[in-house]
PDB file of C-alpha atoms in Angstrom:
ATOM      1  CA  UNK A 249      43.853   1.219 -44.947  1.00  0.00           C
ATOM      2  CA  UNK A 250      40.718   1.312 -42.772  1.00  0.00           C
ATOM      3  CA  UNK A 251      41.148   0.260 -39.143  1.00  0.00           C
ATOM      4  CA  UNK A 252      39.245  -2.895 -38.193  1.00  0.00           C
ATOM      5  CA  UNK A 253      37.420  -3.131 -34.864  1.00  0.00           C
ATOM      6  CA  UNK A 254      37.097  -6.511 -33.223  1.00  0.00           C
ATOM      7  CA  UNK A 255      33.614  -7.254 -31.828  1.00  0.00           C
ATOM      8  CA  UNK A 256      33.475  -9.598 -28.816  1.00  0.00           C
ATOM      9  CA  UNK A 257      31.763 -12.869 -29.548  1.00  0.00           C
ATOM     10  CA  UNK A 258      28.235 -12.879 -28.055  1.00  0.00           C
ATOM     11  CA  UNK A 259      27.050 -15.993 -26.253  1.00  0.00           C
ATOM     12  CA  UNK A 260      24.010 -17.666 -27.843  1.00  0.00           C
ATOM     13  CA  UNK A 261      20.673 -16.950 -26.122  1.00  0.00           C
ATOM     14  CA  UNK A 262      19.673 -19.980 -24.096  1.00  0.00           C
ATOM     15  CA  UNK A 263      15.924 -19.229 -24.352  1.00  0.00           C
ATOM     16  CA  UNK A 264      15.460 -18.318 -20.665  1.00  0.00           C
ATOM     17  CA  UNK A 265      16.405 -15.275 -18.614  1.00  0.00           C
ATOM     18  CA  UNK A 266      16.040 -17.226 -15.339  1.00  0.00           C
ATOM     19  CA  UNK A 267      18.856 -19.488 -14.262  1.00  0.00           C
ATOM     20  CA  UNK A 268      18.256 -23.138 -13.363  1.00  0.00           C
ATOM     21  CA  UNK A 269      19.144 -22.431  -9.734  1.00  0.00           C
ATOM     22  CA  UNK A 270      16.578 -19.628  -9.551  1.00  0.00           C
ATOM     23  CA  UNK A 271      13.915 -21.897 -11.072  1.00  0.00           C
ATOM     24  CA  UNK A 272      14.584 -24.530  -8.403  1.00  0.00           C
ATOM     25  CA  UNK A 273      14.352 -21.894  -5.666  1.00  0.00           C
ATOM     26  CA  UNK A 274      11.012 -20.551  -6.978  1.00  0.00           C
ATOM     27  CA  UNK A 275       9.659 -24.105  -7.382  1.00  0.00           C
ATOM     28  CA  UNK A 276      10.668 -24.901  -3.796  1.00  0.00           C
ATOM     29  CA  UNK A 277       8.911 -21.743  -2.482  1.00  0.00           C
ATOM     30  CA  UNK A 278       5.717 -22.587  -4.382  1.00  0.00           C
ATOM     31  CA  UNK A 279       5.916 -26.171  -3.085  1.00  0.00           C
ATOM     32  CA  UNK A 280       6.248 -24.981   0.528  1.00  0.00           C
ATOM     33  CA  UNK A 281       3.361 -22.504   0.145  1.00  0.00           C
ATOM     34  CA  UNK A 282       1.139 -25.152  -1.479  1.00  0.00           C
ATOM     35  CA  UNK A 283       2.014 -27.638   1.288  1.00  0.00           C
ATOM     36  CA  UNK A 284       1.190 -25.008   3.917  1.00  0.00           C
ATOM     37  CA  UNK A 285      -2.216 -24.340   2.346  1.00  0.00           C
ATOM     38  CA  UNK A 286      -2.898 -28.086   2.063  1.00  0.00           C
ATOM     39  CA  UNK A 287      -1.967 -28.679   5.715  1.00  0.00           C
ATOM     40  CA  UNK A 288      -4.122 -25.706   6.842  1.00  0.00           C
ATOM     41  CA  UNK A 289      -7.067 -26.942   4.791  1.00  0.00           C
ATOM     42  CA  UNK A 290      -6.871 -30.457   6.289  1.00  0.00           C
ATOM     43  CA  UNK A 291      -6.420 -29.192   9.863  1.00  0.00           C
ATOM     44  CA  UNK A 292      -9.387 -26.776   9.632  1.00  0.00           C
ATOM     45  CA  UNK A 293     -11.493 -29.291   7.655  1.00  0.00           C
ATOM     46  CA  UNK A 294     -12.192 -26.581   5.060  1.00  0.00           C
ATOM     47  CA  UNK A 295     -11.837 -27.931   1.569  1.00  0.00           C
ATOM     48  CA  UNK A 296     -12.967 -27.031  -1.936  1.00  0.00           C
ATOM     49  CA  UNK A 297     -15.456 -29.897  -1.667  1.00  0.00           C
ATOM     50  CA  UNK A 298     -17.210 -28.074   1.191  1.00  0.00           C
ATOM     51  CA  UNK A 299     -17.463 -24.952  -0.977  1.00  0.00           C
ATOM     52  CA  UNK A 300     -18.995 -26.897  -3.866  1.00  0.00           C
ATOM     53  CA  UNK A 301     -21.422 -28.646  -1.494  1.00  0.00           C
ATOM     54  CA  UNK A 302     -22.533 -25.264  -0.093  1.00  0.00           C
ATOM     55  CA  UNK A 303     -23.113 -23.575  -3.467  1.00  0.00           C
ATOM     56  CA  UNK A 304     -26.832 -24.565  -3.687  1.00  0.00           C
ATOM     57  CA  UNK A 305     -27.429 -22.924  -0.280  1.00  0.00           C
ATOM     58  CA  UNK A 306     -25.700 -19.748  -1.476  1.00  0.00           C
ATOM     59  CA  UNK A 307     -27.915 -19.526  -4.573  1.00  0.00           C
ATOM     60  CA  UNK A 308     -30.973 -20.270  -2.441  1.00  0.00           C
ATOM     61  CA  UNK A 309     -30.133 -17.397  -0.057  1.00  0.00           C
ATOM     62  CA  UNK A 310     -29.305 -14.988  -2.896  1.00  0.00           C
ATOM     63  CA  UNK A 311     -32.699 -15.818  -4.412  1.00  0.00           C
ATOM     64  CA  UNK A 312     -34.405 -14.912  -1.115  1.00  0.00           C
ATOM     65  CA  UNK A 313     -32.624 -11.535  -0.963  1.00  0.00           C
ATOM     66  CA  UNK A 314     -34.305 -10.319  -4.142  1.00  0.00           C
ATOM     67  CA  UNK A 315     -36.305  -8.230  -4.728  1.00  0.00           C
ATOM     68  CA  UNK A 316     -35.410  -5.758  -1.933  1.00  0.00           C
ATOM     69  CA  UNK A 317     -38.289  -4.495   0.181  1.00  0.00           C
ATOM     70  CA  UNK A 318     -38.284  -0.746  -0.588  1.00  0.00           C
ATOM     71  CA  UNK A 319     -41.186  -0.158   1.821  1.00  0.00           C
ATOM     72  CA  UNK A 320     -38.692  -0.859   4.607  1.00  0.00           C
ATOM     73  CA  UNK A 321     -36.522   2.171   3.683  1.00  0.00           C
ATOM     74  CA  UNK A 322     -38.430   4.572   5.954  1.00  0.00           C
ATOM     75  CA  UNK A 323     -37.440   2.487   9.002  1.00  0.00           C
ATOM     76  CA  UNK A 324     -33.761   2.440   7.996  1.00  0.00           C
ATOM     77  CA  UNK A 325     -33.012   6.191   7.929  1.00  0.00           C
ATOM     78  CA  UNK A 326     -33.144   6.801  11.719  1.00  0.00           C
ATOM     79  CA  UNK A 327     -30.674   3.967  12.396  1.00  0.00           C
ATOM     80  CA  UNK A 328     -28.469   5.059   9.497  1.00  0.00           C
ATOM     81  CA  UNK A 329     -28.365   8.576  10.911  1.00  0.00           C
ATOM     82  CA  UNK A 330     -27.517   7.081  14.312  1.00  0.00           C
ATOM     83  CA  UNK A 331     -24.597   5.184  12.738  1.00  0.00           C
ATOM     84  CA  UNK A 332     -23.190   8.357  11.164  1.00  0.00           C
ATOM     85  CA  UNK A 333     -23.634  10.237  14.447  1.00  0.00           C
ATOM     86  CA  UNK A 334     -21.709   7.477  16.278  1.00  0.00           C
ATOM     87  CA  UNK A 335     -18.850   7.814  13.771  1.00  0.00           C
ATOM     88  CA  UNK A 336     -18.821  11.628  14.036  1.00  0.00           C
ATOM     89  CA  UNK A 337     -18.742  11.665  17.857  1.00  0.00           C
ATOM     90  CA  UNK A 338     -16.139   8.896  18.135  1.00  0.00           C
ATOM     91  CA  UNK A 339     -13.839  10.408  15.491  1.00  0.00           C
ATOM     92  CA  UNK A 340     -14.030  13.909  16.992  1.00  0.00           C
ATOM     93  CA  UNK A 341     -13.254  12.774  20.551  1.00  0.00           C
ATOM     94  CA  UNK A 342     -10.479  10.431  19.406  1.00  0.00           C
ATOM     95  CA  UNK A 343      -8.892  13.177  17.270  1.00  0.00           C
ATOM     96  CA  UNK A 344      -8.804  15.551  20.244  1.00  0.00           C
ATOM     97  CA  UNK A 345      -7.538  12.927  22.721  1.00  0.00           C
ATOM     98  CA  UNK A 346      -4.775  11.684  20.429  1.00  0.00           C
ATOM     99  CA  UNK A 347      -2.985  15.063  20.152  1.00  0.00           C
ATOM    100  CA  UNK A 348      -0.980  14.931  23.441  1.00  0.00           C
ATOM    101  CA  UNK A 349      -0.217  11.225  23.043  1.00  0.00           C
ATOM    102  CA  UNK A 350       1.079  11.742  19.481  1.00  0.00           C
ATOM    103  CA  UNK A 351       3.443  14.436  20.734  1.00  0.00           C
ATOM    104  CA  UNK A 352       4.643  12.235  23.610  1.00  0.00           C
ATOM    105  CA  UNK A 353       5.233   9.263  21.284  1.00  0.00           C
ATOM    106  CA  UNK A 354       7.175  11.289  18.671  1.00  0.00           C
ATOM    107  CA  UNK A 355      10.888  11.076  19.497  1.00  0.00           C
ATOM    108  CA  UNK A 356      11.780  14.304  17.650  1.00  0.00           C
ATOM    109  CA  UNK A 357       9.389  16.276  19.898  1.00  0.00           C
ATOM    110  CA  UNK A 358       9.784  14.330  23.157  1.00  0.00           C
ATOM    111  CA  UNK A 359      13.495  13.623  23.351  1.00  0.00           C
ATOM    112  CA  UNK A 360      13.305  11.970  26.804  1.00  0.00           C
ATOM    113  CA  UNK A 361      13.454   8.177  26.192  1.00  0.00           C
ATOM    114  CA  UNK A 362      11.631   7.170  29.387  1.00  0.00           C
ATOM    115  CA  UNK A 363       8.625   9.202  28.200  1.00  0.00           C
ATOM    116  CA  UNK A 364       8.280   8.479  24.494  1.00  0.00           C
ATOM    117  CA  UNK A 365       9.184   4.749  24.739  1.00  0.00           C
ATOM    118  CA  UNK A 366       6.397   3.916  27.286  1.00  0.00           C
ATOM    119  CA  UNK A 367       3.976   6.169  25.355  1.00  0.00           C
ATOM    120  CA  UNK A 368       4.692   4.292  22.138  1.00  0.00           C
ATOM    121  CA  UNK A 369       4.458   0.919  23.903  1.00  0.00           C
ATOM    122  CA  UNK A 370       1.081   1.854  25.403  1.00  0.00           C
ATOM    123  CA  UNK A 371      -0.285   2.945  22.017  1.00  0.00           C
ATOM    124  CA  UNK A 372       1.003  -0.230  20.329  1.00  0.00           C
ATOM    125  CA  UNK A 373      -0.672  -2.349  23.013  1.00  0.00           C
ATOM    126  CA  UNK A 374      -3.936  -0.433  22.589  1.00  0.00           C
ATOM    127  CA  UNK A 375      -4.014  -1.115  18.842  1.00  0.00           C
ATOM    128  CA  UNK A 376      -3.841  -4.879  19.386  1.00  0.00           C
ATOM    129  CA  UNK A 377      -7.418  -4.932  20.781  1.00  0.00           C
ATOM    130  CA  UNK A 378      -9.958  -5.446  17.955  1.00  0.00           C
ATOM    131  CA  UNK A 379     -12.940  -3.072  17.817  1.00  0.00           C
ATOM    132  CA  UNK A 380     -15.362  -6.002  18.071  1.00  0.00           C
ATOM    133  CA  UNK A 381     -13.812  -7.133  21.368  1.00  0.00           C
ATOM    134  CA  UNK A 382     -14.033  -3.568  22.694  1.00  0.00           C
ATOM    135  CA  UNK A 383     -17.715  -3.445  21.737  1.00  0.00           C
ATOM    136  CA  UNK A 384     -18.424  -6.766  23.495  1.00  0.00           C
ATOM    137  CA  UNK A 385     -16.685  -5.525  26.648  1.00  0.00           C
ATOM    138  CA  UNK A 386     -18.531  -2.190  26.705  1.00  0.00           C
ATOM    139  CA  UNK A 387     -21.880  -3.838  25.958  1.00  0.00           C
ATOM    140  CA  UNK A 388     -21.198  -6.088  28.959  1.00  0.00           C
ATOM    141  CA  UNK A 389     -20.431  -3.049  31.146  1.00  0.00           C
ATOM    142  CA  UNK A 390     -22.899  -0.422  29.910  1.00  0.00           C
ATOM    143  CA  UNK A 391     -25.507  -2.602  28.203  1.00  0.00           C
ATOM    144  CA  UNK A 392     -26.845  -2.714  24.652  1.00  0.00           C
ATOM    145  CA  UNK A 393     -26.960   0.654  22.919  1.00  0.00           C
ATOM    146  CA  UNK A 394     -25.223   3.448  21.094  1.00  0.00           C
ATOM    147  CA  UNK A 395     -23.091   4.526  24.073  1.00  0.00           C
ATOM    148  CA  UNK A 396     -21.188   1.217  24.119  1.00  0.00           C
ATOM    149  CA  UNK A 397     -20.576   1.495  20.392  1.00  0.00           C
ATOM    150  CA  UNK A 398     -19.273   5.054  20.681  1.00  0.00           C
ATOM    151  CA  UNK A 399     -16.815   4.071  23.433  1.00  0.00           C
ATOM    152  CA  UNK A 400     -15.538   1.152  21.356  1.00  0.00           C
ATOM    153  CA  UNK A 401     -15.106   3.397  18.314  1.00  0.00           C
ATOM    154  CA  UNK A 402     -13.292   6.086  20.337  1.00  0.00           C
ATOM    155  CA  UNK A 403     -10.606   3.648  21.518  1.00  0.00           C
ATOM    156  CA  UNK A 404     -10.404   2.014  18.099  1.00  0.00           C
ATOM    157  CA  UNK A 405     -10.004   5.416  16.353  1.00  0.00           C
ATOM    158  CA  UNK A 406      -7.573   6.628  19.008  1.00  0.00           C
ATOM    159  CA  UNK A 407      -5.236   3.704  18.294  1.00  0.00           C
ATOM    160  CA  UNK A 408      -5.226   4.322  14.534  1.00  0.00           C
ATOM    161  CA  UNK A 409      -4.868   8.110  14.727  1.00  0.00           C
ATOM    162  CA  UNK A 410      -2.025   8.080  17.250  1.00  0.00           C
ATOM    163  CA  UNK A 411       0.000   5.705  15.097  1.00  0.00           C
ATOM    164  CA  UNK A 412      -0.545   7.636  11.850  1.00  0.00           C
ATOM    165  CA  UNK A 413      -0.023  11.106  13.303  1.00  0.00           C
ATOM    166  CA  UNK A 414       2.949  10.269  15.566  1.00  0.00           C
ATOM    167  CA  UNK A 415       4.744   8.746  12.571  1.00  0.00           C
ATOM    168  CA  UNK A 416       3.905  11.859  10.530  1.00  0.00           C
ATOM    169  CA  UNK A 417       5.364  14.092  13.268  1.00  0.00           C
ATOM    170  CA  UNK A 418       8.573  12.028  13.321  1.00  0.00           C
ATOM    171  CA  UNK A 419       9.000  12.528   9.564  1.00  0.00           C
ATOM    172  CA  UNK A 420       8.618  16.339   9.480  1.00  0.00           C
ATOM    173  CA  UNK A 421      11.415  18.718   8.504  1.00  0.00           C
ATOM    174  CA  UNK A 422      13.683  19.024  11.624  1.00  0.00           C
ATOM    175  CA  UNK A 423      15.163  22.410  10.702  1.00  0.00           C
ATOM    176  CA  UNK A 424      12.277  24.573  12.056  1.00  0.00           C
ATOM    177  CA  UNK A 425      12.394  22.618  15.352  1.00  0.00           C
ATOM    178  CA  UNK A 426      16.154  23.086  15.683  1.00  0.00           C
ATOM    179  CA  UNK A 427      15.906  26.777  14.804  1.00  0.00           C
ATOM    180  CA  UNK A 428      13.329  27.441  17.525  1.00  0.00           C
ATOM    181  CA  UNK A 429      15.309  25.374  20.075  1.00  0.00           C
ATOM    182  CA  UNK A 430      18.515  27.252  19.196  1.00  0.00           C
ATOM    183  CA  UNK A 431      16.778  30.601  19.674  1.00  0.00           C
ATOM    184  CA  UNK A 432      15.604  29.591  23.161  1.00  0.00           C
ATOM    185  CA  UNK A 433      12.027  28.571  22.347  1.00  0.00           C
ATOM    186  CA  UNK A 434      10.192  26.350  24.822  1.00  0.00           C
ATOM    187  CA  UNK A 435       8.301  23.120  24.072  1.00  0.00           C
ATOM    188  CA  UNK A 436       4.958  24.854  23.478  1.00  0.00           C
ATOM    189  CA  UNK A 437       6.515  27.285  20.995  1.00  0.00           C
ATOM    190  CA  UNK A 438       8.188  24.403  19.149  1.00  0.00           C
ATOM    191  CA  UNK A 439       4.855  22.582  18.863  1.00  0.00           C
ATOM    192  CA  UNK A 440       2.893  25.694  17.876  1.00  0.00           C
ATOM    193  CA  UNK A 441       5.302  27.149  15.303  1.00  0.00           C
ATOM    194  CA  UNK A 442       7.224  24.110  13.977  1.00  0.00           C
ATOM    195  CA  UNK A 443       5.107  20.974  14.431  1.00  0.00           C
ATOM    196  CA  UNK A 444       1.486  22.086  13.957  1.00  0.00           C
ATOM    197  CA  UNK A 445       1.970  23.942  10.624  1.00  0.00           C
ATOM    198  CA  UNK A 446       3.682  20.878   9.158  1.00  0.00           C
ATOM    199  CA  UNK A 447       1.231  18.182  10.297  1.00  0.00           C
ATOM    200  CA  UNK A 448      -2.124  19.989  10.321  1.00  0.00           C
ATOM    201  CA  UNK A 449      -3.174  18.978   6.758  1.00  0.00           C
ATOM    202  CA  UNK A 450      -2.250  15.315   7.434  1.00  0.00           C
ATOM    203  CA  UNK A 451      -4.042  15.462  10.793  1.00  0.00           C
ATOM    204  CA  UNK A 452      -7.289  16.554   9.105  1.00  0.00           C
ATOM    205  CA  UNK A 453      -6.814  14.027   6.312  1.00  0.00           C
ATOM    206  CA  UNK A 454      -6.230  11.108   8.707  1.00  0.00           C
ATOM    207  CA  UNK A 455      -9.229  12.149  10.817  1.00  0.00           C
ATOM    208  CA  UNK A 456     -11.470  12.007   7.742  1.00  0.00           C
ATOM    209  CA  UNK A 457      -9.986   8.633   6.816  1.00  0.00           C
ATOM    210  CA  UNK A 458     -10.736   7.281  10.303  1.00  0.00           C
ATOM    211  CA  UNK A 459     -14.278   8.669  10.028  1.00  0.00           C
ATOM    212  CA  UNK A 460     -14.773   6.524   6.901  1.00  0.00           C
ATOM    213  CA  UNK A 461     -13.458   3.470   8.777  1.00  0.00           C
ATOM    214  CA  UNK A 462     -15.752   4.193  11.727  1.00  0.00           C
ATOM    215  CA  UNK A 463     -18.871   4.295   9.546  1.00  0.00           C
ATOM    216  CA  UNK A 464     -18.059   0.801   8.260  1.00  0.00           C
ATOM    217  CA  UNK A 465     -16.952  -0.462  11.688  1.00  0.00           C
ATOM    218  CA  UNK A 466     -20.136   0.749  13.380  1.00  0.00           C
ATOM    219  CA  UNK A 467     -22.171  -1.510  11.079  1.00  0.00           C
ATOM    220  CA  UNK A 468     -20.243  -4.542  12.378  1.00  0.00           C
ATOM    221  CA  UNK A 469     -20.424  -3.398  16.007  1.00  0.00           C
ATOM    222  CA  UNK A 470     -24.222  -3.403  15.778  1.00  0.00           C
ATOM    223  CA  UNK A 471     -24.112  -7.210  15.549  1.00  0.00           C
ATOM    224  CA  UNK A 472     -22.964  -7.393  19.176  1.00  0.00           C
ATOM    225  CA  UNK A 473     -25.563  -4.883  20.365  1.00  0.00           C
ATOM    226  CA  UNK A 474     -23.510  -1.684  20.074  1.00  0.00           C
ATOM    227  CA  UNK A 475     -26.249   0.274  18.306  1.00  0.00           C
ATOM    228  CA  UNK A 476     -26.489   1.739  14.826  1.00  0.00           C
ATOM    229  CA  UNK A 477     -27.732   0.190  11.614  1.00  0.00           C
ATOM    230  CA  UNK A 478     -25.803  -3.018  12.351  1.00  0.00           C
ATOM    231  CA  UNK A 479     -28.246  -3.823  15.137  1.00  0.00           C
ATOM    232  CA  UNK A 480     -31.122  -3.485  12.658  1.00  0.00           C
ATOM    233  CA  UNK A 481     -29.305  -5.734  10.190  1.00  0.00           C
ATOM    234  CA  UNK A 482     -28.695  -8.370  12.842  1.00  0.00           C
ATOM    235  CA  UNK A 483     -32.390  -8.353  13.834  1.00  0.00           C
ATOM    236  CA  UNK A 484     -33.613  -8.755  10.245  1.00  0.00           C
ATOM    237  CA  UNK A 485     -31.196 -11.653   9.631  1.00  0.00           C
ATOM    238  CA  UNK A 486     -32.367 -13.333  12.856  1.00  0.00           C
ATOM    239  CA  UNK A 487     -36.032 -13.046  11.710  1.00  0.00           C
ATOM    240  CA  UNK A 488     -35.100 -14.370   8.211  1.00  0.00           C
ATOM    241  CA  UNK A 489     -36.487 -11.235   6.546  1.00  0.00           C
ATOM    242  CA  UNK A 490     -34.083 -11.358   3.624  1.00  0.00           C
ATOM    243  CA  UNK A 491     -35.754  -8.702   1.393  1.00  0.00           C
ATOM    244  CA  UNK A 492     -35.311  -6.243   4.301  1.00  0.00           C
ATOM    245  CA  UNK A 493     -31.687  -7.399   4.670  1.00  0.00           C
ATOM    246  CA  UNK A 494     -31.056  -6.682   0.986  1.00  0.00           C
ATOM    247  CA  UNK A 495     -32.541  -3.197   1.384  1.00  0.00           C
ATOM    248  CA  UNK A 496     -30.200  -2.534   4.306  1.00  0.00           C
ATOM    249  CA  UNK A 497     -27.174  -3.864   2.405  1.00  0.00           C
ATOM    250  CA  UNK A 498     -27.887  -1.645  -0.609  1.00  0.00           C
ATOM    251  CA  UNK A 499     -28.415   1.469   1.518  1.00  0.00           C
ATOM    252  CA  UNK A 500     -25.218   0.831   3.522  1.00  0.00           C
ATOM    253  CA  UNK A 501     -23.285   0.214   0.307  1.00  0.00           C
ATOM    254  CA  UNK A 502     -24.346   3.457  -1.388  1.00  0.00           C
ATOM    255  CA  UNK A 503     -23.991   5.594   1.762  1.00  0.00           C
ATOM    256  CA  UNK A 504     -20.482   4.273   2.507  1.00  0.00           C
ATOM    257  CA  UNK A 505     -19.544   4.814  -1.149  1.00  0.00           C
ATOM    258  CA  UNK A 506     -20.817   8.414  -1.032  1.00  0.00           C
ATOM    259  CA  UNK A 507     -18.988   9.151   2.247  1.00  0.00           C
ATOM    260  CA  UNK A 508     -15.732   7.707   0.895  1.00  0.00           C
ATOM    261  CA  UNK A 509     -16.044   9.769  -2.304  1.00  0.00           C
ATOM    262  CA  UNK A 510     -16.721  13.059  -0.489  1.00  0.00           C
ATOM    263  CA  UNK A 511     -14.055  12.371   2.132  1.00  0.00           C
ATOM    264  CA  UNK A 512     -11.524  11.418  -0.556  1.00  0.00           C
ATOM    265  CA  UNK A 513     -12.134  14.678  -2.451  1.00  0.00           C
ATOM    266  CA  UNK A 514     -11.711  16.733   0.743  1.00  0.00           C
ATOM    267  CA  UNK A 515      -8.482  14.879   1.622  1.00  0.00           C
ATOM    268  CA  UNK A 516      -7.100  15.502  -1.873  1.00  0.00           C
ATOM    269  CA  UNK A 517      -7.505  19.236  -1.313  1.00  0.00           C
ATOM    270  CA  UNK A 518      -6.019  19.135   2.189  1.00  0.00           C
ATOM    271  CA  UNK A 519      -2.789  17.256   1.428  1.00  0.00           C
TER     272      UNK A 519
END
């Protein structure tokens, strides 16, 4: 006689994979978020009605931007070159300056707490200052020009690079460090033979990434007088020369796109 197997009775499918309690929780979260947005909109007096009322002005301005004035291109290249030069100088100096600070802030390299904790705190504090504020301060000290923009970009790049590279150093394989320490190696030998070989590709990759950021940032810094193509853009907007503005926007767009593409390909090969 064949043996019968009893199959447990399956509960009927209720039509929903989310429980009623979960639905109430999600509804409550959406309600709180919606209320927060509503309160923010009322407090800042920024509503959808304002957006609809401003739409005709947007279309009017877009209409003035076209067609771009291609005769203006010859005046753009010198300032564009200046912008790229600002990014190159700032990135190079920041990449060199950040090396000792990254090593001091990495706890697996600098094991003394009263050194790496203050170093990390200083770098965190430095990153809280926006690049635009730095540019305003340096323009106030050194005057309008490229030099103020370069100084602002150096500090801005320094803050980003130190964070990225110090965290990379802390995540490296500890075995080479321990092996060199156990064999009596000093701090310089540990850095040269255990740290540098492991972080060098990331260091180059992050430096290229910061260079991309600096090219875009230098455009914004020009609005406060820190040189570069941003200064040209600010002047053309002030004189209401919108076809020239459109020419500048298109050139900046394609140049930034090209730099990001080339930099991305190089970083793919490095890492």
